[in-house]
Amino acid sequence: MSSLHLTNSFTKKKEIFKPLSSKKISLYACGPTVYESPHVGNARTLVVFDILFRVLKSVYGSKVIYVRNITDVDDKIIEASKKNKKRINEITERITKIFHENCKSLNCLEPSIEPKATEHIKEMIQMTVSLISKGFAYENKGHVYFSVISFKDYGKLSNKNLEELKAGSRVEISSLKKNPLDFVLWKPSKDEDPGWDSPWGRGRPGWHLECSAMSEKYLGKNLDIHGGGLDLIFPHHENEIAQSCCNNNLKKFANYWVHNGFVTINKEKMSKSLGNVISISNAVEKYSGQVVRLALLSAHYSQPLDWNDELLKNQKKVLDKWYNLYLEETKDVNFKADEFLLDDLNTPGFIARIHELYNAARDGDNEKKLKFNQACRMIGLFNVSKQDWDNLKKRQINISESFIKEKIKDRIDAKNKGDYKLADKIRDELLSKGIVIEDQKDKTIWKYK
Ligand code: AMP
Ligand code: ZN
């Protein structure tokens, strides 16, 4: 396959990718809502769209613009703030920082633009005003709703009609709505909650509106590719389509819709509501960013991926082997996406190809080794040197979590007995093994140096 093909969730078909313009390729992926540490399910979306970005760049170079937003105003954030008795900004800033650290350890390229919802309220209000004036939205007591019956294509992405949608989804019931499926564009805020002045009083935007407003601002009215996890198809992406198509009088908002499958644990979706999440930070700490990344790429993006120790251990073994042929000098070399990656981002096929390249390189000349290294870098591997990889391995072999916890306990005991000399000795011992400990108000935490 010499040109890029993608499975378009809108048509449910694998299609050849044809850009809207020869000057610019636009990719928008819905980013995180920053209220809790991102988990491995979120990491899959990150890594899948990072691969798509890399593949697009390998074909179209610097013409590709990748926008990934940060949702920093949302009911979930307000809830978290009340529950944890923390200021909203404190939560959103802390989680955004963790998110960025996670992206870095997973070796995701930075998106071209990373807009924050709270910095685009003006655009969201403008869009709402415009949708009301065109008859697609209505106000009722400080709330503004989008009227789904005003958009005849509503339900096309999720392939359902209004009746099916009503029956199958948990829509918010409200006497203020004309139709239960109508969704909120703007809602009033209580005094203590985040809010902005608007023609309908002090309030805040609905989540779906945020992406329509931000994608238009940075990418224009039409997009080449829009994506996210499978759970975003309905209602989030369906509603983005309704808003953007109606406001801009479009037949199509994005030409291609790409959705990744779920990370599961024991066949159940990893999600905060089920309480079965593993944070990216923990997974990276335990296995390293590269192992997590390779595991996330081991299945085709459209399929579910079951997360378990066996999977991670296997990926670690693979990387240990591949690092035998690591070359420092391939850092800046570009590898063109091959037929596997162009074929709907077939990462398992590409990984099998890397295994073949490894076998050929093992007894081969430097050129073969270079090719193998370039292939690894194409999917974002080999971002740490051989020496760092070996150190990481040593650390993981030498120190188990239970060992660290025991040492921390010994240190607390020593401190309680007033033996500060011993306490310091234990701290230094851990430090020499690459573990930093930090005393907090009522506990001691640890991290790798
Ligand atoms: P959220 O922060 O919940 O809005 O999710 C951010 C992104 O992660 C969205 O694109 C979700 O679809 C995606 N996502 C959430 N849970 C999973 C999961 N278990 N597997 C794959 N993607 C997920
Ligand atoms: Zn979105």
Tab-separated table of C-alpha atoms and ligand atoms in Angstrom:
chain	number	residue	atom	x	y	z
A	1	MET	CA	0.000	0.000	0.000
A	2	SER	CA	1.708	3.168	-1.075
A	3	SER	CA	-0.841	5.713	0.073
A	4	LEU	CA	-2.428	6.168	3.454
A	5	HIS	CA	-5.704	4.357	4.138
A	6	LEU	CA	-7.815	4.868	7.248
A	7	THR	CA	-10.958	3.228	8.561
A	8	ASN	CA	-13.500	6.017	8.623
A	9	SER	CA	-15.985	5.555	11.473
A	10	PHE	CA	-18.462	7.656	9.510
A	11	THR	CA	-18.669	5.262	6.562
A	12	LYS	CA	-17.403	2.191	8.494
A	13	LYS	CA	-15.076	1.569	5.551
A	14	LYS	CA	-11.369	1.621	4.995
A	15	GLU	CA	-10.784	4.547	2.652
A	16	ILE	CA	-7.861	6.111	0.874
A	17	PHE	CA	-6.883	9.330	2.624
A	18	LYS	CA	-7.310	12.382	0.401
A	19	PRO	CA	-6.427	15.686	2.043
A	20	LEU	CA	-8.773	18.663	1.693
A	21	SER	CA	-5.890	20.869	0.622
A	22	SER	CA	-2.387	20.356	-0.683
A	23	LYS	CA	-1.158	23.083	1.667
A	24	LYS	CA	-2.337	21.883	5.052
A	25	ILE	CA	-3.286	18.576	6.671
A	26	SER	CA	-5.471	18.991	9.756
A	27	LEU	CA	-5.777	16.518	12.622
A	28	TYR	CA	-7.838	17.151	15.755
A	29	ALA	CA	-7.924	14.693	18.657
A	30	CYS	CA	-10.001	15.289	21.776
A	31	GLY	CA	-7.665	15.666	24.715
A	32	PRO	CA	-8.065	14.913	28.396
A	33	THR	CA	-10.419	16.399	30.947
A	34	VAL	CA	-7.938	17.357	33.633
A	35	TYR	CA	-9.483	16.283	36.937
A	36	GLU	CA	-7.699	13.015	37.768
A	37	SER	CA	-4.387	11.424	36.763
A	38	PRO	CA	-4.710	10.031	33.229
A	39	HIS	CA	-4.929	6.247	32.975
A	40	VAL	CA	-3.665	3.640	30.546
A	41	GLY	CA	-6.928	3.835	28.542
A	42	ASN	CA	-6.290	7.521	27.943
A	43	ALA	CA	-2.697	6.623	27.041
A	44	ARG	CA	-3.924	4.459	24.190
A	45	THR	CA	-5.693	7.419	22.580
A	46	LEU	CA	-2.563	9.498	23.061
A	47	VAL	CA	-0.255	6.932	21.508
A	48	VAL	CA	-2.602	6.010	18.634
A	49	PHE	CA	-2.965	9.639	17.535
A	50	ASP	CA	0.747	10.158	18.030
A	51	ILE	CA	1.344	7.336	15.540
A	52	LEU	CA	-1.146	8.882	13.123
A	53	PHE	CA	0.652	12.242	13.505
A	54	ARG	CA	4.017	10.572	12.832
A	55	VAL	CA	2.676	8.730	9.791
A	56	LEU	CA	1.074	11.906	8.388
A	57	LYS	CA	4.326	13.784	8.971
A	58	SER	CA	6.314	11.103	7.214
A	59	VAL	CA	4.067	11.559	4.149
A	60	TYR	CA	3.267	15.299	4.242
A	61	GLY	CA	6.103	16.740	6.358
A	62	SER	CA	5.574	20.044	8.104
A	63	LYS	CA	2.181	20.659	6.477
A	64	VAL	CA	0.525	18.575	9.173
A	65	ILE	CA	-1.153	20.514	11.993
A	66	TYR	CA	-2.143	18.457	14.993
A	67	VAL	CA	-4.423	20.024	17.582
A	68	ARG	CA	-5.123	18.283	20.881
A	69	ASN	CA	-7.112	20.267	23.408
A	70	ILE	CA	-7.175	20.341	27.187
A	71	THR	CA	-10.636	20.380	28.765
A	72	ASP	CA	-10.120	22.453	31.888
A	73	VAL	CA	-13.720	23.447	32.556
A	74	ASP	CA	-16.167	20.622	33.143
A	75	ASP	CA	-18.609	19.358	35.765
A	76	LYS	CA	-16.224	16.515	36.640
A	77	ILE	CA	-13.567	19.066	37.576
A	78	ILE	CA	-16.013	20.996	39.751
A	79	GLU	CA	-17.020	17.747	41.487
A	80	ALA	CA	-13.373	16.813	42.083
A	81	SER	CA	-12.712	20.253	43.517
A	82	LYS	CA	-15.588	19.932	45.989
A	83	LYS	CA	-14.732	16.369	46.920
A	84	ASN	CA	-11.051	17.059	47.542
A	85	LYS	CA	-11.552	20.558	48.932
A	86	LYS	CA	-9.035	21.912	46.437
A	87	ARG	CA	-9.239	24.975	44.231
A	88	ILE	CA	-10.191	24.314	40.596
A	89	ASN	CA	-6.933	25.810	39.299
A	90	GLU	CA	-4.890	23.736	41.666
A	91	ILE	CA	-6.488	20.571	40.259
A	92	THR	CA	-6.344	21.487	36.576
A	93	GLU	CA	-2.757	22.735	36.777
A	94	ARG	CA	-1.540	19.698	38.696
A	95	ILE	CA	-3.246	17.203	36.389
A	96	THR	CA	-2.133	19.057	33.251
A	97	LYS	CA	1.430	18.851	34.544
A	98	ILE	CA	1.108	15.108	35.179
A	99	PHE	CA	-0.454	14.687	31.724
A	100	HIS	CA	2.494	16.449	30.097
A	101	GLU	CA	4.973	14.323	32.040
A	102	ASN	CA	3.076	11.224	30.906
A	103	CYS	CA	3.179	12.339	27.251
A	104	LYS	CA	6.903	12.827	27.590
A	105	SER	CA	7.568	9.432	29.127
A	106	LEU	CA	5.444	7.790	26.430
A	107	ASN	CA	7.554	9.726	23.901
A	108	CYS	CA	4.569	11.349	22.200
A	109	LEU	CA	5.471	14.230	19.913
A	110	GLU	CA	4.094	17.542	21.068
A	111	PRO	CA	0.985	18.529	19.150
A	112	SER	CA	1.300	21.636	16.983
A	113	ILE	CA	-1.233	23.442	19.168
A	114	GLU	CA	-2.675	22.531	22.566
A	115	PRO	CA	-5.568	24.906	23.273
A	116	LYS	CA	-7.183	25.113	26.700
A	117	ALA	CA	-10.954	25.428	26.864
A	118	THR	CA	-10.875	28.219	29.468
A	119	GLU	CA	-8.841	30.376	27.081
A	120	HIS	CA	-11.506	30.158	24.347
A	121	ILE	CA	-14.702	31.127	26.124
A	122	LYS	CA	-15.177	34.130	23.829
A	123	GLU	CA	-15.245	31.871	20.741
A	124	MET	CA	-17.685	29.507	22.464
A	125	ILE	CA	-20.070	32.326	23.342
A	126	GLN	CA	-19.881	33.609	19.756
A	127	MET	CA	-20.736	30.192	18.389
A	128	THR	CA	-23.686	29.864	20.763
A	129	VAL	CA	-25.010	33.318	19.799
A	130	SER	CA	-24.687	32.351	16.155
A	131	LEU	CA	-26.457	28.984	16.599
A	132	ILE	CA	-29.373	30.717	18.371
A	133	SER	CA	-29.646	33.362	15.658
A	134	LYS	CA	-29.751	30.681	12.965
A	135	GLY	CA	-32.521	28.790	14.749
A	136	PHE	CA	-30.509	25.739	15.821
A	137	ALA	CA	-30.436	26.531	19.535
A	138	TYR	CA	-32.697	28.085	22.157
A	139	GLU	CA	-32.334	29.640	25.569
A	140	ASN	CA	-34.333	28.738	28.656
A	141	LYS	CA	-33.569	30.212	32.091
A	142	GLY	CA	-29.879	30.813	31.518
A	143	HIS	CA	-29.398	27.478	29.750
A	144	VAL	CA	-28.830	27.252	26.026
A	145	TYR	CA	-29.665	23.970	24.303
A	146	PHE	CA	-28.957	22.709	20.825
A	147	SER	CA	-32.168	21.496	19.222
A	148	VAL	CA	-31.399	18.114	17.677
A	149	ILE	CA	-34.478	18.035	15.454
A	150	SER	CA	-33.141	21.108	13.656
A	151	PHE	CA	-30.304	19.001	12.215
A	152	LYS	CA	-31.520	16.300	9.890
A	153	ASP	CA	-28.222	14.363	9.936
A	154	TYR	CA	-28.225	13.978	13.721
A	155	GLY	CA	-27.238	10.393	14.551
A	156	LYS	CA	-25.400	9.676	11.282
A	157	LEU	CA	-22.000	9.091	12.897
A	158	SER	CA	-23.352	6.711	15.512
A	159	ASN	CA	-25.667	5.279	12.864
A	160	LYS	CA	-28.848	5.685	14.888
A	161	ASN	CA	-32.062	7.609	14.486
A	162	LEU	CA	-33.480	9.881	17.163
A	163	GLU	CA	-35.778	7.204	18.603
A	164	GLU	CA	-32.951	4.676	18.951
A	165	LEU	CA	-30.709	7.273	20.517
A	166	LYS	CA	-33.357	8.212	23.029
A	167	ALA	CA	-33.953	4.589	24.003
A	168	GLY	CA	-30.304	3.614	24.202
A	169	SER	CA	-28.670	6.443	26.032
A	170	ARG	CA	-28.711	8.023	29.413
A	171	VAL	CA	-29.734	11.509	28.447
A	172	GLU	CA	-30.008	14.179	31.050
A	173	ILE	CA	-33.685	14.744	31.811
A	174	SER	CA	-34.658	18.358	32.206
A	175	SER	CA	-37.955	20.177	31.957
A	176	LEU	CA	-36.080	23.046	30.342
A	177	LYS	CA	-35.428	21.032	27.179
A	178	LYS	CA	-37.797	20.737	24.231
A	179	ASN	CA	-36.481	17.266	23.389
A	180	PRO	CA	-34.680	14.926	25.813
A	181	LEU	CA	-31.808	14.545	23.315
A	182	ASP	CA	-31.189	18.289	23.136
A	183	PHE	CA	-27.793	18.997	24.619
A	184	VAL	CA	-26.360	21.902	26.492
A	185	LEU	CA	-24.257	24.607	24.822
A	186	TRP	CA	-24.194	26.909	27.821
A	187	LYS	CA	-25.354	26.571	31.409
A	188	PRO	CA	-25.540	28.862	34.427
A	189	SER	CA	-22.876	28.631	37.123
A	190	LYS	CA	-23.456	28.925	40.848
A	191	ASP	CA	-21.543	31.783	42.468
A	192	GLU	CA	-18.837	29.484	43.802
A	193	ASP	CA	-18.372	27.641	40.488
A	194	PRO	CA	-16.257	28.801	37.520
A	195	GLY	CA	-18.250	31.087	35.253
A	196	TRP	CA	-18.004	33.792	32.624
A	197	ASP	CA	-20.376	36.619	31.743
A	198	SER	CA	-22.521	35.897	28.717
A	199	PRO	CA	-25.740	37.150	27.089
A	200	TRP	CA	-27.550	34.475	29.168
A	201	GLY	CA	-25.977	35.414	32.498
A	202	ARG	CA	-22.898	34.084	34.273
A	203	GLY	CA	-22.216	30.537	33.169
A	204	ARG	CA	-19.956	28.038	31.472
A	205	PRO	CA	-19.808	26.139	28.182
A	206	GLY	CA	-20.870	22.568	27.501
A	207	TRP	CA	-18.091	20.095	26.732
A	208	HIS	CA	-19.093	19.457	23.092
A	209	LEU	CA	-19.071	23.157	22.270
A	210	GLU	CA	-15.466	23.457	23.442
A	211	CYS	CA	-14.102	21.187	20.689
A	212	SER	CA	-16.227	22.731	17.921
A	213	ALA	CA	-15.016	26.210	18.834
A	214	MET	CA	-11.345	25.304	19.285
A	215	SER	CA	-11.044	23.125	16.188
A	216	GLU	CA	-12.548	25.895	14.038
A	217	LYS	CA	-10.244	28.514	15.465
A	218	TYR	CA	-7.054	26.581	14.754
A	219	LEU	CA	-7.918	24.348	11.818
A	220	GLY	CA	-10.785	26.051	10.021
A	221	LYS	CA	-14.374	25.034	9.392
A	222	ASN	CA	-13.489	21.690	7.776
A	223	LEU	CA	-11.043	19.167	9.144
A	224	ASP	CA	-9.253	16.315	7.468
A	225	ILE	CA	-9.249	13.949	10.440
A	226	HIS	CA	-10.972	14.068	13.810
A	227	GLY	CA	-10.522	11.385	16.408
A	228	GLY	CA	-10.653	10.075	19.915
A	229	GLY	CA	-11.608	6.957	21.831
A	230	LEU	CA	-14.602	4.853	20.804
A	231	ASP	CA	-16.729	6.188	23.667
A	232	LEU	CA	-16.622	9.671	22.163
A	233	ILE	CA	-18.705	8.743	19.091
A	234	PHE	CA	-21.912	9.364	21.007
A	235	PRO	CA	-22.754	11.865	22.248
A	236	HIS	CA	-19.553	13.920	22.032
A	237	HIS	CA	-18.627	13.665	18.358
A	238	GLU	CA	-22.221	13.454	17.197
A	239	ASN	CA	-22.828	16.751	18.958
A	240	GLU	CA	-19.658	18.373	17.640
A	241	ILE	CA	-20.835	17.508	14.111
A	242	ALA	CA	-24.288	18.998	14.798
A	243	GLN	CA	-22.839	22.262	16.127
A	244	SER	CA	-20.173	22.748	13.474
A	245	CYS	CA	-22.271	21.685	10.469
A	246	CYS	CA	-25.241	23.845	11.484
A	247	ASN	CA	-23.192	26.874	12.381
A	248	ASN	CA	-21.122	26.819	9.221
A	249	ASN	CA	-23.710	25.404	6.845
A	250	LEU	CA	-21.616	22.339	6.087
A	251	LYS	CA	-22.453	18.878	4.802
A	252	LYS	CA	-19.330	17.495	6.451
A	253	PHE	CA	-17.326	18.701	9.432
A	254	ALA	CA	-14.437	16.207	9.371
A	255	ASN	CA	-13.741	14.110	6.291
A	256	TYR	CA	-12.397	11.163	8.282
A	257	TRP	CA	-13.347	10.037	11.769
A	258	VAL	CA	-10.879	7.739	13.527
A	259	HIS	CA	-11.722	6.023	16.822
A	260	ASN	CA	-9.532	3.752	18.892
A	261	GLY	CA	-10.784	0.724	20.805
A	262	PHE	CA	-10.706	0.409	24.578
A	263	VAL	CA	-8.039	-0.785	26.912
A	264	THR	CA	-9.725	-3.444	29.016
A	265	ILE	CA	-8.891	-5.261	32.241
A	266	ASN	CA	-10.380	-8.718	32.462
A	267	LYS	CA	-12.419	-7.784	29.360
A	268	GLU	CA	-13.981	-4.769	31.083
A	269	LYS	CA	-13.348	-1.231	29.855
A	270	MET	CA	-10.730	0.551	31.937
A	271	SER	CA	-12.599	3.534	33.304
A	272	LYS	CA	-12.702	5.796	36.281
A	273	SER	CA	-16.334	4.929	36.957
A	274	LEU	CA	-15.585	1.185	37.188
A	275	GLY	CA	-12.627	1.893	39.450
A	276	ASN	CA	-10.269	-0.410	37.542
A	277	VAL	CA	-7.837	2.199	36.298
A	278	ILE	CA	-4.055	2.046	36.291
A	279	SER	CA	-2.524	5.484	36.043
A	280	ILE	CA	-0.021	6.143	33.273
A	281	SER	CA	2.439	7.341	35.912
A	282	ASN	CA	2.257	4.017	37.766
A	283	ALA	CA	2.481	1.912	34.617
A	284	VAL	CA	5.496	3.910	33.427
A	285	GLU	CA	7.162	3.708	36.803
A	286	LYS	CA	6.726	-0.031	36.927
A	287	TYR	CA	7.602	-0.910	33.337
A	288	SER	CA	9.065	2.216	31.643
A	289	GLY	CA	7.435	4.446	29.046
A	290	GLN	CA	8.731	2.452	26.105
A	291	VAL	CA	7.345	-0.834	27.389
A	292	VAL	CA	3.937	0.791	27.938
A	293	ARG	CA	4.087	2.352	24.480
A	294	LEU	CA	5.012	-0.907	22.754
A	295	ALA	CA	2.230	-2.711	24.633
A	296	LEU	CA	-0.293	-0.097	23.481
A	297	LEU	CA	0.828	-0.588	19.889
A	298	SER	CA	0.791	-4.378	20.043
A	299	ALA	CA	-2.854	-4.580	18.928
A	300	HIS	CA	-4.499	-2.801	16.006
A	301	TYR	CA	-5.927	0.500	17.227
A	302	SER	CA	-9.482	-0.431	16.315
A	303	GLN	CA	-9.442	-3.599	18.465
A	304	PRO	CA	-9.777	-3.903	22.233
A	305	LEU	CA	-6.515	-4.357	24.118
A	306	ASP	CA	-6.486	-6.344	27.342
A	307	TRP	CA	-4.014	-4.988	29.888
A	308	ASN	CA	-2.202	-7.565	32.022
A	309	ASP	CA	1.225	-8.285	33.461
A	310	GLU	CA	1.941	-10.977	30.895
A	311	LEU	CA	1.540	-8.474	28.046
A	312	LEU	CA	3.865	-5.991	29.706
A	313	LYS	CA	6.489	-8.569	30.609
A	314	ASN	CA	6.571	-9.762	27.005
A	315	GLN	CA	7.056	-6.257	25.651
A	316	LYS	CA	9.872	-5.704	28.116
A	317	LYS	CA	11.625	-8.857	26.895
A	318	VAL	CA	11.280	-7.665	23.308
A	319	LEU	CA	12.812	-4.285	24.110
A	320	ASP	CA	15.643	-5.879	26.098
A	321	LYS	CA	16.465	-7.899	22.993
A	322	TRP	CA	16.112	-4.999	20.568
A	323	TYR	CA	18.386	-2.818	22.700
A	324	ASN	CA	21.248	-5.194	21.842
A	325	LEU	CA	21.321	-3.548	18.440
A	326	TYR	CA	20.650	0.034	19.547
A	327	LEU	CA	22.591	2.694	17.641
A	328	GLU	CA	22.894	6.216	19.003
A	329	GLU	CA	23.483	7.846	15.623
A	330	THR	CA	20.034	7.163	14.149
A	331	LYS	CA	18.380	9.786	16.313
A	332	ASP	CA	17.645	12.284	13.580
A	333	VAL	CA	17.147	9.920	10.687
A	334	ASN	CA	13.718	9.842	9.161
A	335	PHE	CA	12.072	6.587	8.288
A	336	LYS	CA	9.208	6.694	5.833
A	337	ALA	CA	6.013	4.993	6.945
A	338	ASP	CA	5.903	1.650	5.169
A	339	GLU	CA	3.027	-0.369	3.745
A	340	PHE	CA	1.956	-1.610	7.198
A	341	LEU	CA	1.629	1.798	8.802
A	342	LEU	CA	0.015	3.282	5.704
A	343	ASP	CA	-2.515	0.472	5.782
A	344	ASP	CA	-4.770	1.866	8.513
A	345	LEU	CA	-1.888	2.140	11.020
A	346	ASN	CA	-1.264	-1.594	11.181
A	347	THR	CA	1.124	-1.483	14.135
A	348	PRO	CA	1.123	-5.255	14.862
A	349	GLY	CA	2.196	-5.812	11.241
A	350	PHE	CA	4.859	-3.149	11.582
A	351	ILE	CA	6.161	-4.655	14.820
A	352	ALA	CA	6.432	-8.049	13.105
A	353	ARG	CA	8.466	-6.274	10.415
A	354	ILE	CA	10.786	-4.813	13.078
A	355	HIS	CA	11.378	-8.369	14.347
A	356	GLU	CA	12.409	-9.381	10.827
A	357	LEU	CA	14.678	-6.351	10.529
A	358	TYR	CA	16.219	-7.279	13.871
A	359	ASN	CA	16.943	-10.811	12.695
A	360	ALA	CA	18.508	-9.528	9.480
A	361	ALA	CA	20.552	-6.932	11.383
A	362	ARG	CA	21.832	-9.315	14.056
A	363	ASP	CA	24.307	-10.940	11.699
A	364	GLY	CA	24.304	-8.155	9.153
A	365	ASP	CA	26.244	-5.025	8.376
A	366	ASN	CA	25.795	-1.568	9.814
A	367	GLU	CA	23.285	-0.582	7.158
A	368	LYS	CA	20.925	-3.318	8.295
A	369	LYS	CA	21.346	-2.183	11.883
A	370	LEU	CA	20.552	1.375	10.839
A	371	LYS	CA	17.390	0.282	9.113
A	372	PHE	CA	16.275	-1.654	12.168
A	373	ASN	CA	16.961	1.354	14.420
A	374	GLN	CA	15.098	3.705	12.121
A	375	ALA	CA	12.075	1.428	12.140
A	376	CYS	CA	12.073	1.437	15.962
A	377	ARG	CA	12.254	5.220	15.992
A	378	MET	CA	9.454	5.521	13.448
A	379	ILE	CA	7.006	4.289	16.089
A	380	GLY	CA	8.618	6.318	18.870
A	381	LEU	CA	10.860	3.671	20.442
A	382	PHE	CA	14.564	3.974	21.344
A	383	ASN	CA	14.109	7.410	22.875
A	384	VAL	CA	16.443	6.552	25.739
A	385	SER	CA	20.082	5.557	25.273
A	386	LYS	CA	21.316	2.003	25.729
A	387	GLN	CA	23.042	3.064	28.926
A	388	ASP	CA	19.853	4.557	30.368
A	389	TRP	CA	17.915	1.471	29.371
A	390	ASP	CA	20.428	-0.765	31.161
A	391	ASN	CA	20.326	1.450	34.238
A	392	LEU	CA	16.571	1.292	34.240
A	393	LYS	CA	16.720	-2.474	34.062
A	394	LYS	CA	19.205	-2.686	36.903
A	395	ARG	CA	17.048	-0.474	39.018
A	396	GLN	CA	14.002	-2.582	38.346
A	397	ILE	CA	15.872	-5.775	39.198
A	398	ASN	CA	17.579	-4.415	42.302
A	399	ILE	CA	14.742	-2.682	43.977
A	400	SER	CA	11.286	-3.995	44.416
A	401	GLU	CA	8.441	-1.879	45.609
A	402	SER	CA	8.114	-3.885	48.807
A	403	PHE	CA	11.794	-3.271	49.557
A	404	ILE	CA	11.270	0.485	49.228
A	405	LYS	CA	8.158	0.424	51.371
A	406	GLU	CA	9.968	-1.515	54.052
A	407	LYS	CA	12.821	0.974	54.063
A	408	ILE	CA	10.380	3.858	54.345
A	409	LYS	CA	8.751	2.131	57.290
A	410	ASP	CA	12.146	1.598	58.958
A	411	ARG	CA	12.889	5.267	58.476
A	412	ILE	CA	9.605	6.356	60.047
A	413	ASP	CA	10.301	4.034	63.005
A	414	ALA	CA	13.776	5.548	63.358
A	415	LYS	CA	12.368	9.066	63.272
A	416	ASN	CA	9.720	8.204	65.826
A	417	LYS	CA	12.471	6.949	68.128
A	418	GLY	CA	14.410	10.177	67.558
A	419	ASP	CA	17.191	8.341	65.708
A	420	TYR	CA	17.599	10.920	62.960
A	421	LYS	CA	21.039	9.618	62.063
A	422	LEU	CA	19.580	6.267	61.084
A	423	ALA	CA	16.674	7.950	59.320
A	424	ASP	CA	19.111	9.956	57.186
A	425	LYS	CA	21.194	6.865	56.505
A	426	ILE	CA	18.135	5.022	55.167
A	427	ARG	CA	17.216	8.007	53.008
A	428	ASP	CA	20.756	8.124	51.560
A	429	GLU	CA	20.754	4.394	50.949
A	430	LEU	CA	17.570	4.703	48.886
A	431	LEU	CA	18.990	7.707	47.074
A	432	SER	CA	22.059	5.720	46.079
A	433	LYS	CA	19.696	3.235	44.427
A	434	GLY	CA	17.947	6.020	42.533
A	435	ILE	CA	14.952	6.415	44.839
A	436	VAL	CA	13.994	9.802	46.182
A	437	ILE	CA	11.711	10.041	49.181
A	438	GLU	CA	9.669	13.005	50.154
A	439	ASP	CA	7.931	13.662	53.451
A	440	GLN	CA	4.433	15.025	53.077
A	441	LYS	CA	2.032	16.197	55.726
A	442	ASP	CA	0.917	12.758	56.898
A	443	LYS	CA	2.842	10.334	54.706
A	444	THR	CA	6.099	9.668	52.913
A	445	ILE	CA	6.064	9.167	49.155
A	446	TRP	CA	8.799	7.889	46.859
A	447	LYS	CA	9.781	8.280	43.237
A	448	TYR	CA	12.612	7.409	40.893
A	449	LYS	CA	15.373	9.998	40.630
B	1	AMP	P1	-11.479	11.563	29.153
B	1	AMP	O1	-10.380	12.259	29.898
B	1	AMP	O2	-12.266	10.603	29.970
B	1	AMP	O3	-12.345	12.549	28.390
B	1	AMP	O4	-10.783	10.641	28.026
B	1	AMP	C1	-9.738	11.071	27.185
B	1	AMP	C2	-9.612	10.135	26.006
B	1	AMP	O5	-9.295	8.792	26.437
B	1	AMP	C3	-10.871	10.002	25.163
B	1	AMP	O6	-10.526	10.019	23.800
B	1	AMP	C4	-11.454	8.669	25.576
B	1	AMP	O7	-12.218	8.097	24.543
B	1	AMP	C5	-10.196	7.850	25.820
B	1	AMP	N1	-10.423	6.691	26.712
B	1	AMP	C6	-10.990	6.691	27.950
B	1	AMP	N2	-11.023	5.436	28.478
B	1	AMP	C7	-10.437	4.620	27.536
B	1	AMP	C8	-10.142	3.197	27.495
B	1	AMP	N3	-10.429	2.369	28.502
B	1	AMP	N4	-9.537	2.728	26.396
B	1	AMP	C9	-9.202	3.551	25.363
B	1	AMP	N5	-9.455	4.883	25.342
B	1	AMP	C10	-10.057	5.420	26.423
B	2	ZN	ZN	-13.873	16.766	21.496
